[in-house]
Short mmCIF file of C-alpha atoms and ligand atoms in Angstrom, two decimals:
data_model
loop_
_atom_site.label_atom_id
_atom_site.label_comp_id
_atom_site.label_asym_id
_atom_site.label_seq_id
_atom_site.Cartn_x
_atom_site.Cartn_y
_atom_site.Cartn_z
CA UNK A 17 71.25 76.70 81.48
CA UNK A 18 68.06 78.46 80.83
CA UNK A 19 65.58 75.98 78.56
CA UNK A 20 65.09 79.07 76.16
CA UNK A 21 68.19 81.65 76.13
CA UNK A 22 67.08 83.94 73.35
CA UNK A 23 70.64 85.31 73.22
CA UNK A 24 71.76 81.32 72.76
CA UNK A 25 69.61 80.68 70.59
CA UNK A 26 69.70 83.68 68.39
CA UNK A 27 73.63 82.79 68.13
CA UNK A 28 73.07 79.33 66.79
CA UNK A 29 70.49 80.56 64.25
CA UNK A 30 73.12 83.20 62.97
CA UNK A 31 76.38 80.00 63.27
CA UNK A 32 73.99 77.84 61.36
CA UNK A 33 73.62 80.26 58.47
CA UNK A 34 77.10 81.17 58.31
CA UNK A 35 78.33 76.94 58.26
CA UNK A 36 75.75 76.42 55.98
CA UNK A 37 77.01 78.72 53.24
CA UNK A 38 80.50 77.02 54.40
CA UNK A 39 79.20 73.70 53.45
CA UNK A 40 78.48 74.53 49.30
CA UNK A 41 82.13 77.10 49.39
CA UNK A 42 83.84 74.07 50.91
CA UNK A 43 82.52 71.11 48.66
CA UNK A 44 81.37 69.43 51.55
CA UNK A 45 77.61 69.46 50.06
CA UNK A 46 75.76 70.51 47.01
CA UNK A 47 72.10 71.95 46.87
CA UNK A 48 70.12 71.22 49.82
CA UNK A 49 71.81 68.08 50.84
CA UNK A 50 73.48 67.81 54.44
CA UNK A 51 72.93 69.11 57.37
CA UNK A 52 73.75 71.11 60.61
CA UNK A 53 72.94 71.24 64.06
CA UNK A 54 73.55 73.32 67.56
CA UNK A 55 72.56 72.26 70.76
CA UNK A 56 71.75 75.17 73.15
CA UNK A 57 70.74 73.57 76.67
CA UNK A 58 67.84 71.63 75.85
CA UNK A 59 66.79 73.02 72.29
CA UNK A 60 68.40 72.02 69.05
CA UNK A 61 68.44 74.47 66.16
CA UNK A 62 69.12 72.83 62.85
CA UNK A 63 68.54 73.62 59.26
CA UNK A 64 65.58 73.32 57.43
CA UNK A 65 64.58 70.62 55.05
CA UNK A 66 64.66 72.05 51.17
CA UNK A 67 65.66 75.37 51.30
CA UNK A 68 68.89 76.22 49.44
CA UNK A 69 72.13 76.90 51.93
CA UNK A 70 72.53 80.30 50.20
CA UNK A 71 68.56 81.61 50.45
CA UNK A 72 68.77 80.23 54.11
CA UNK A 73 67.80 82.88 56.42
CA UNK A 74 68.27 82.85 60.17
CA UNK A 75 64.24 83.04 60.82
CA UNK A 76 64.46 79.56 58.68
CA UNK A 77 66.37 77.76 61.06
CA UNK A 78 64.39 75.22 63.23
CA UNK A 79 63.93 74.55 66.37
CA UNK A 80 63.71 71.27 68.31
CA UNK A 81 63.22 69.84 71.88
CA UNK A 82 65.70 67.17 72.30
CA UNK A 83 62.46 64.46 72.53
CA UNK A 84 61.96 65.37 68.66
CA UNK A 85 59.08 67.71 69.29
CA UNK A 86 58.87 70.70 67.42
CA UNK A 87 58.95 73.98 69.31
CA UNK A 88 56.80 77.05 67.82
CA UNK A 89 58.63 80.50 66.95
CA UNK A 90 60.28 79.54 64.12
CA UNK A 91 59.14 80.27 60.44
CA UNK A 92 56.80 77.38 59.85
CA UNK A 93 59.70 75.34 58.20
CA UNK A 94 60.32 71.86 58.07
CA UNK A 95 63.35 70.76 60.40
CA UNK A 96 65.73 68.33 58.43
CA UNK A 97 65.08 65.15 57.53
CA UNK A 98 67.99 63.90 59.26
CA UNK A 99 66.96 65.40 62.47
CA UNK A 100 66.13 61.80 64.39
CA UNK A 101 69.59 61.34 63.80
CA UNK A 102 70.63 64.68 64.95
CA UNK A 103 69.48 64.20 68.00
CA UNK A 104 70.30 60.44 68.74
CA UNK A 105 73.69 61.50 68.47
CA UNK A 106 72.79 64.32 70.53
CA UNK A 107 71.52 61.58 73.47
CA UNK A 108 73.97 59.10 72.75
CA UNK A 109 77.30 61.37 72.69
CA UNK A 110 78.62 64.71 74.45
CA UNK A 111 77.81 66.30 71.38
CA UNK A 112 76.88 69.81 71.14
CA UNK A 113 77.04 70.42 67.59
CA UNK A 114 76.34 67.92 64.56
CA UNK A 115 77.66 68.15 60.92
CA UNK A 116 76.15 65.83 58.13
CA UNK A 117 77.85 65.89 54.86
CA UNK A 118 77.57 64.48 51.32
CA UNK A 119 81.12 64.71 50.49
CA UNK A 120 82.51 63.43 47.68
CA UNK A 121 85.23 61.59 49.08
CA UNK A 122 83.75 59.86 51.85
CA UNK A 123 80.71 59.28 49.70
CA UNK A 124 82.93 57.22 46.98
CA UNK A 125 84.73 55.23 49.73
CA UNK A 126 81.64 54.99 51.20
CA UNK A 127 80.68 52.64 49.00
CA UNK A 128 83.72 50.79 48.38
CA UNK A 129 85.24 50.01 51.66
CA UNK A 130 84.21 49.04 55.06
CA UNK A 131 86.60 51.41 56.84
CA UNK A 132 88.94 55.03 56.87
CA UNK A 133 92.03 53.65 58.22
CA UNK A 134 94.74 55.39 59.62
CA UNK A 135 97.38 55.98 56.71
CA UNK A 136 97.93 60.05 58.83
CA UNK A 137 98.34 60.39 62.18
CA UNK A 138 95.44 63.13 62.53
CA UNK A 139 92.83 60.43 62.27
CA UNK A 140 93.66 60.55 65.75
CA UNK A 141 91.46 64.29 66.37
CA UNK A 142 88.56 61.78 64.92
CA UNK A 143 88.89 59.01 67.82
CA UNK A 144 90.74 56.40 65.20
CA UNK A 145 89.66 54.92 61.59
CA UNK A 146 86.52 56.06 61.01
CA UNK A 147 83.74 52.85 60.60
CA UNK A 148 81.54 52.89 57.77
CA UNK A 149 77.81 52.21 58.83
CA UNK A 150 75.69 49.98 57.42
CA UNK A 151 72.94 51.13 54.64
CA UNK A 152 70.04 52.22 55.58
CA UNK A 153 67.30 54.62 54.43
CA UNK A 154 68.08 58.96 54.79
CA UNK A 155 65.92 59.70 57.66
CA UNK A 156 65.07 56.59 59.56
CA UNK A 157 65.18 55.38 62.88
CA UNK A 158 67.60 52.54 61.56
CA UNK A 159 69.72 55.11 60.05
CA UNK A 160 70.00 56.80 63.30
CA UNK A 161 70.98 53.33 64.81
CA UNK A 162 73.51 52.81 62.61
CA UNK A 163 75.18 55.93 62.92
CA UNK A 164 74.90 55.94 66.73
CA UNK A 165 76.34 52.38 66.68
CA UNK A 166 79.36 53.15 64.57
CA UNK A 167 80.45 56.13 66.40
CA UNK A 168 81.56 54.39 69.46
CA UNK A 169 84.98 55.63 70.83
CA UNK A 170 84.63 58.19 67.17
CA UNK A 171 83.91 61.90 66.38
CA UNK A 172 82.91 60.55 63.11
CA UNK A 173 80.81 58.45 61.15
CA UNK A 174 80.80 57.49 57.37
CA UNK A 175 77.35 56.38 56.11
CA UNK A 176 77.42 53.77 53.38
CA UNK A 177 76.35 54.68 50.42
CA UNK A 178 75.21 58.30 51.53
CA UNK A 179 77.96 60.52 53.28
CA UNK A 180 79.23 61.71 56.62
CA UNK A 181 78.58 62.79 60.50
CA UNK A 182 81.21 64.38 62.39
CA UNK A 183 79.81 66.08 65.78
CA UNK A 184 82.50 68.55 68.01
CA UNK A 185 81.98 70.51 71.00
CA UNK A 186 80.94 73.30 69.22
CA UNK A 187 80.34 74.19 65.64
CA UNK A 188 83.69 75.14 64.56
CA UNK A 189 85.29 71.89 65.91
CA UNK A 190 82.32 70.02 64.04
CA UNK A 191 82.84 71.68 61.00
CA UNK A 192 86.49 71.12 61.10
CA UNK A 193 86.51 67.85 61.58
CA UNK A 194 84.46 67.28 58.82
CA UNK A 195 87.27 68.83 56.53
CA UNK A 196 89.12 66.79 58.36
CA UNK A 197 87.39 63.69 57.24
CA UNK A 198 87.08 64.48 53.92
CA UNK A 199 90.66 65.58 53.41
CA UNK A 200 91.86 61.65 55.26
CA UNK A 201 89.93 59.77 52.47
CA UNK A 202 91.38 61.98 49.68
CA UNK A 203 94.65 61.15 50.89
CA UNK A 204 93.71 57.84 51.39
CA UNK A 205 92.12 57.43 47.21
CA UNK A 206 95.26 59.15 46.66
CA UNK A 207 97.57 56.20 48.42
CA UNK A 208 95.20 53.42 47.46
CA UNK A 209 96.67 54.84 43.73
CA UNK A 210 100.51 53.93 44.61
CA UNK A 211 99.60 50.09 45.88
CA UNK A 212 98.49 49.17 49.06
CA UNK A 213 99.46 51.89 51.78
CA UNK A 214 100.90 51.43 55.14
CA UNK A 215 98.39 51.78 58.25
CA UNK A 216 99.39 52.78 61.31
CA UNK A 217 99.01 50.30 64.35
CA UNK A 218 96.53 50.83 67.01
CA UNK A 219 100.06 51.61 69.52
CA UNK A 220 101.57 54.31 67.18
CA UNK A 221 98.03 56.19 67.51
CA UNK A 222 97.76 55.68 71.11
CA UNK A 223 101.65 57.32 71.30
CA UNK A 224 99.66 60.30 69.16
CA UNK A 225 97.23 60.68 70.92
CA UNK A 226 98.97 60.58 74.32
CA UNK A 227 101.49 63.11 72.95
CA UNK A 228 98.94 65.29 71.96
CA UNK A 229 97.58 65.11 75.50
CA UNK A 230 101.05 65.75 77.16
CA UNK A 231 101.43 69.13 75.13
CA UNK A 232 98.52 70.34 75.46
CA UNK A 233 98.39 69.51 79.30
CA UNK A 234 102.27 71.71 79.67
CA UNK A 235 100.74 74.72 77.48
CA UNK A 236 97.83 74.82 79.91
CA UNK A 237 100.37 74.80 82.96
CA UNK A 238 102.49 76.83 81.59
CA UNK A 239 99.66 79.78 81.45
CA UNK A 240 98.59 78.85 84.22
CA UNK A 241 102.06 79.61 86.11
CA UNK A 242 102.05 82.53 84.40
CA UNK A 243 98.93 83.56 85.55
CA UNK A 244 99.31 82.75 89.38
CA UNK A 245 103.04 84.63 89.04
CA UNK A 246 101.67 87.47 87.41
CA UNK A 247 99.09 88.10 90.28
CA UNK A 248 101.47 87.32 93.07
CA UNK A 249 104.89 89.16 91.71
CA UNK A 250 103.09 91.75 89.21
CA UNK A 251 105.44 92.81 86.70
CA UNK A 252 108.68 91.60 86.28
ZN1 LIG B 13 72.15 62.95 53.98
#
């Protein structure tokens, strides 16, 4: 991939607006708090620190080398002040978009509870309960660590005390599992309120998970076949 695809980039910049309004509509953050990010090749475009989500232009957005260095072009802002983390997760995962949330749901079990377990079945599109990292200070190195450290085998990260990380393959599967994660620990306030809920084991989510493997492995054979018959026997 080209180091600097205009076109590429230019995309992210408008995503990264769009999400970004998403974030306040959605609950998922309030002011200027969270973050997003889109890796394009080598460059990473995330939002700026302290402008409001619904002022944000795309000219604001800022760009990054993967290293941490800032790259010129962009509108003199200040890149997040989550990027480090950004873009450890960036080096650490196959990542190639980031969301950072404050939540309130994952915020309050945040601080309450060491762990998301699996009371629904779709933790499963997250990699498994989701950890809750240690506490550590919004933009540092050890932050960064943490996250890094408790996304092992995850899509998602809970941040004691502070809020969430979900990253996807692209921004849209980011984003969604972010809803995602806030939606599992509303259910899971909501159980805690009838007694102590039921978990599933770590063998009924591996039967998910391979289940959810097996269908989506026939759909793609299925077009598949109908592709090669379609070229070989034309219509029906
Ligand atoms: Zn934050």
């Amino acid at each position: 991939m080209d180091r600097r695809d205009p076109g590429e980039l230019d995309a992210a910049r408008a995503q990264l607006v769009r999400y970004s309004a998403r974030l306040l509509d959605d609950g998922l953050a309030v002011g200027t708090a969270g973050n997003i990010s889109v890796r394009a090749g080598d460059i990473v475009a995330i939002t700026p620190s302290g402008i409001g989500y619904r002022d944000m232009r795309a000219a604001d957005v800022c760009l990054v080398a993967l290293d941490g260095a800032r790259l010129t072009g962009d509108a003199g802002e200040t890149p997040s002040s989550e990027t480090p983390m950004h873009l450890a997760i960036y080096a650490a995962t196959s990542a190639a978009a980031v969301v950072h949330t404050h939540s309130p749901e994952v915020v309050a079990l945040s601080a309450a509870r060491p762990e998301l377990p699996a009371i629904h079945y779709a933790i499963t599109g997250l990699g498994g309960p989701v950890r809750v990292a240690p506490y550590a200070r919004f933009g540092s190195a050890a932050l960064a660590a943490a996250a890094v450290e408790a996304l092992d085998g995850r899509r998602a990260v809970i941040l004691r005390n502070h809020g969430a990380v979900t990253y996807g393959r692209d921004l849209a599967e980011a984003y969604d599992r972010a809803l995602l994660l806030e939606w599992l620990a509303r259910t899971y306030r909501l159980a805690l309120s009838y007694g102590e809920p039921a978990v599933l084991t770590a063998a009924e989510l591996d039967e998910v998970t391979a289940e959810t493997r097996r269908r989506r492995y026939g759909e793609q054979r299925r077009y598949g076949e109908r592709r090669r018959y379609g070229e070989r026997r034309g219509p029906a």
